[in-house]
Amino acid sequence: MADHQAVAVATHGGGSGHATVRTYVHVAIVLAIITALEVATLYVPGIPGPVLVISLLVMSAVKFFLVVGFFMHLKYDHPVMRALFVGPLIIAIAIILAVMALFSAFVLLPRVVL
Amino acid sequence: MADHAAAAVVAHAAHDPNIGSTGLDNRKVGMWAFLGSDCMFFGSLIGTYLAYKGKSISGPLPHQVFDIPLTSYSAALLLASSLTMVLGLSALQESRVKKAAMWLFVTAMLGLHFVLNQVYEFTTFVLHHDLKLSTSLFGSSFFVLTGFHGAHVTGGVIWLLILVMLAMRGKLDARDYTKVEIAGLYWHFVDIVWIAIFTVIYLIP
Amino acid sequence: MATQAAFMHGSKAETETFWGTVWSWLTTVDHKRIGILYGTSAFIFFLVGGIEALIMRLQLARPDNTLVGAERFNELFTMHGTTMIFLAVMPLSAAFFNYMIPLMIGARDVAFPRLNALSYWIFLSGALFLNSSWLFGLAPDGGWFGYANLTTAQFSPRHTIDFWMLGLQILGLSSMLAGFNFLVTIINMRAPGMTLMRMPVFIWMSFVTQFLLVLAFPAITVALILLMFDRFFGTLFYAPAAGADPLLWQHLFWIFGHPEVYILILPAMGIVSEVLPTFARKPLFGAPVVIYSGILIGFFGFGVWSHHMFSVGMGPVADAAFSISTMLIAVPTGVKILNWIGTLWGGSIRFKTPIYFSLGFIAMFTMGGLSGVMHASPPVDLQQTDSYFVVAHFHYVLFGGSIFGLFSGIYYWWPKITGKLLDEKLGLWHFWAMLVGFNMTFFPQHYLGLIGMPRRIYTYAPDLGWNFWNLVSTVGSFLIAVSLLFFIANVIRSLRYGAVAGNDPWDARTLEWAIPSPPPVYNFARIPHVQDRDDFWLTKYGDGHGGAPRPKGAPVTAAEIAGIHMPPASFWPLLLALAVAVMISGLMISMVQVAIGGLLTLWLMYKFAVELHRPAAGHGH
């Protein structure tokens, strides 16, 4: 029927493939596990600072991209959508890092300000 | 022939004003553009927090006030709400409007629970730890960053409840898939910003 | 044809009465009308900012002058800068985005017509709010970039800064909404066959500008939010006593501010890239390179912001990094200049007013670029910053660049918008008086800066050797004002007695010239199928390699026109804009007003969103 076709075009929006409900539930379970791991990492006794920070950043990045890729459907969508999000994301992260450096917030690096 | 294909695209575009000649829906493209912009907004707020981290000259310190178990629970709430959101969208695609409305309502309630947790957290900070907006750089940057995130969540809750209301009045169905989809995109974005805030502000010492 | 005529003027019944006409303009969602609204408002504010400049120049014409005192002078330079950037140049560019983008990509309107109207009304309420400060004797006085902690409550206790801070938030919202609209329009509403690389260069430059708008404004929004919280709620973001660093403001501001200057120049560059090929009867030399340069400028424009801060003591590593990135970004800019010259070289040039302004742009902008690249060296900039040298630099790029470019666009597209021609003689009087006046005003300021005159001073001692060139500069500024009189006379004359323009008075290259002047409300009776860059030129003259002009299709039928559905007018954008202004301005009046404005805003957003939800039968998708 025309209605279903219209819905199909609207939902697929030029992308290929589609995640199923099963995929969503699997992703949700993985997200829950990673969150638990993140919190548990905090309580590991004697963990060195850099190791803690890097493992937390990696775990949260994985969660971030799982939600973006599957729940937000970006994995299956037209490249235009990816560009519209990833470009600004890169600029935002670069600016966060630059501002941190300018305010000498990096404890791992020696102070670079006179 | 190229002409026929072009004519078909033109005919289709003329039929639905929201679909462009790329086959994409304007509203979806617009929402992704908005989310890209919002990355810069939260990026600036997070950058401010990190620039001032450890530089407060008085007042309680983060590790003295943060309730990691409560905040982890809140993070889990938002992650769960992202799942219920896509379940609702899936139901709508299959024209199961009542089921979709139910999932959207659950999503909104999970979001509302998140906001209430945050209100509780803020109240505890102010009343029990003497940490206010004006107490220190930590107080200022923490409340403004998480407060604006909470405001985004609140806006999302209102949006979802309006969609639920429209569905209950029989004014939402599979034709409105894109409208609900973009609400979902906004909702997931609010979730991933919390993923970033939770890690960078709460977890990383 | 009768049906075409009916469409051209909208519903006749509505527009026949005076109030009917007013209402139709207040509720319009037509991008062409919104473009005219932006352009008219922008020009009026350009005059307002100009008067503020003339008063300053009168004060500075002589040493120890007493025309205005220090406080008033602070207000004048603050409002002059803020007005020219946010209320003149940006909305003038927006006027062209609105009017020309749909036409040049072969579309009937923008992606979100009501959002477009909303952007304009929010802009107007922000502009009026900001300027209402004059009426209350509370004009902002902290400089157009409002450095903290001068702008905190401790050092600026009066509401002057609040007008500036809240006004900019309102204006920023308008710009961002428009940015999203045009981004989606350019991505999604191009005519079939118009691939990205077949888009006119003006569209490309506008496209990059929209990205800059939506990515840069969040940074100033945050900077202003932090200031707002400091001023109203006692936070400590810019309080050194609490350990805060006032440089946070400068960084956030310039993270916005540098992309902002590209927002100000790229549209003008796009206009010049359309005017030169038309009047040289040659395609733009190296169009892809010009496009890639624009993209590079946009992207790397986010990496140079601290060149505005070389004198604050960031340290050698930061200084060097930003110095290098700034020098690098001069490269794609210079490339474009070479491409424009390459376009003229060997062309068959017709000297009409539009190309005069574009040539003026190239010369003036190059001069501004040369002084700019001098600033890229931190040791040199330590002498030049905050002196009249940098004032000269940015006026060369913003006036000699943006304003000249925008006037080129005005003269170029006036026939399309109004259906009438502007007078060439008056146009040339305008151009030459403006070119001479502009250089008289600003060229001496390079020298004044180098011999030590700081900016933002309201007077100076008579024995410093600054007297003569300040006087020359003032005389020049009045010559600029005279040049504008020629322009205004030209406009009035053209609207009353101007010659009919026809579809294509310049024998141009792009799609907007294929339709009547002014265009019918639906723009294109039949959406064109595009086969190449400069497609309209090719339909007229073939591809220049022996191909014949493209055969015309079957004539447009009345049935085709009757089948075109244009979006209906709406009053929700106007109401929502008012509610937003009430809410944001309430922050400096009372939280009750904020609450009322906020609730109204939420309710009106809902009404706006559901206005077209489940439309009446026969129009649904």
PDB file of N, CA and C in Angstrom, chain C residues 69 145 245 252 326 426:
ATOM      1  N   GLY C  69      31.707  62.751  26.260  1.00  0.00           N
ATOM      2  CA  GLY C  69      32.642  62.384  27.305  1.00  0.00           C
ATOM      3  C   GLY C  69      33.033  60.915  27.206  1.00  0.00           C
ATOM      4  N   PHE C 145      33.288  43.115  22.499  1.00  0.00           N
ATOM      5  CA  PHE C 145      33.574  41.766  22.939  1.00  0.00           C
ATOM      6  C   PHE C 145      33.610  41.625  24.463  1.00  0.00           C
ATOM      7  N   ASP C 245      39.790  32.364  36.133  1.00  0.00           N
ATOM      8  CA  ASP C 245      40.697  33.017  35.195  1.00  0.00           C
ATOM      9  C   ASP C 245      39.860  33.820  34.191  1.00  0.00           C
ATOM     10  N   LEU C 252      36.567  31.442  25.304  1.00  0.00           N
ATOM     11  CA  LEU C 252      35.251  31.066  24.799  1.00  0.00           C
ATOM     12  C   LEU C 252      34.763  32.085  23.777  1.00  0.00           C
ATOM     13  N   THR C 326      47.523  30.630  12.125  1.00  0.00           N
ATOM     14  CA  THR C 326      46.996  31.853  11.517  1.00  0.00           C
ATOM     15  C   THR C 326      47.682  32.144  10.192  1.00  0.00           C
ATOM     16  N   LEU C 426      24.239  57.049 -10.651  1.00  0.00           N
ATOM     17  CA  LEU C 426      24.177  57.192  -9.203  1.00  0.00           C
ATOM     18  C   LEU C 426      24.992  56.088  -8.537  1.00  0.00           C
TER      19      LEU C 426
END
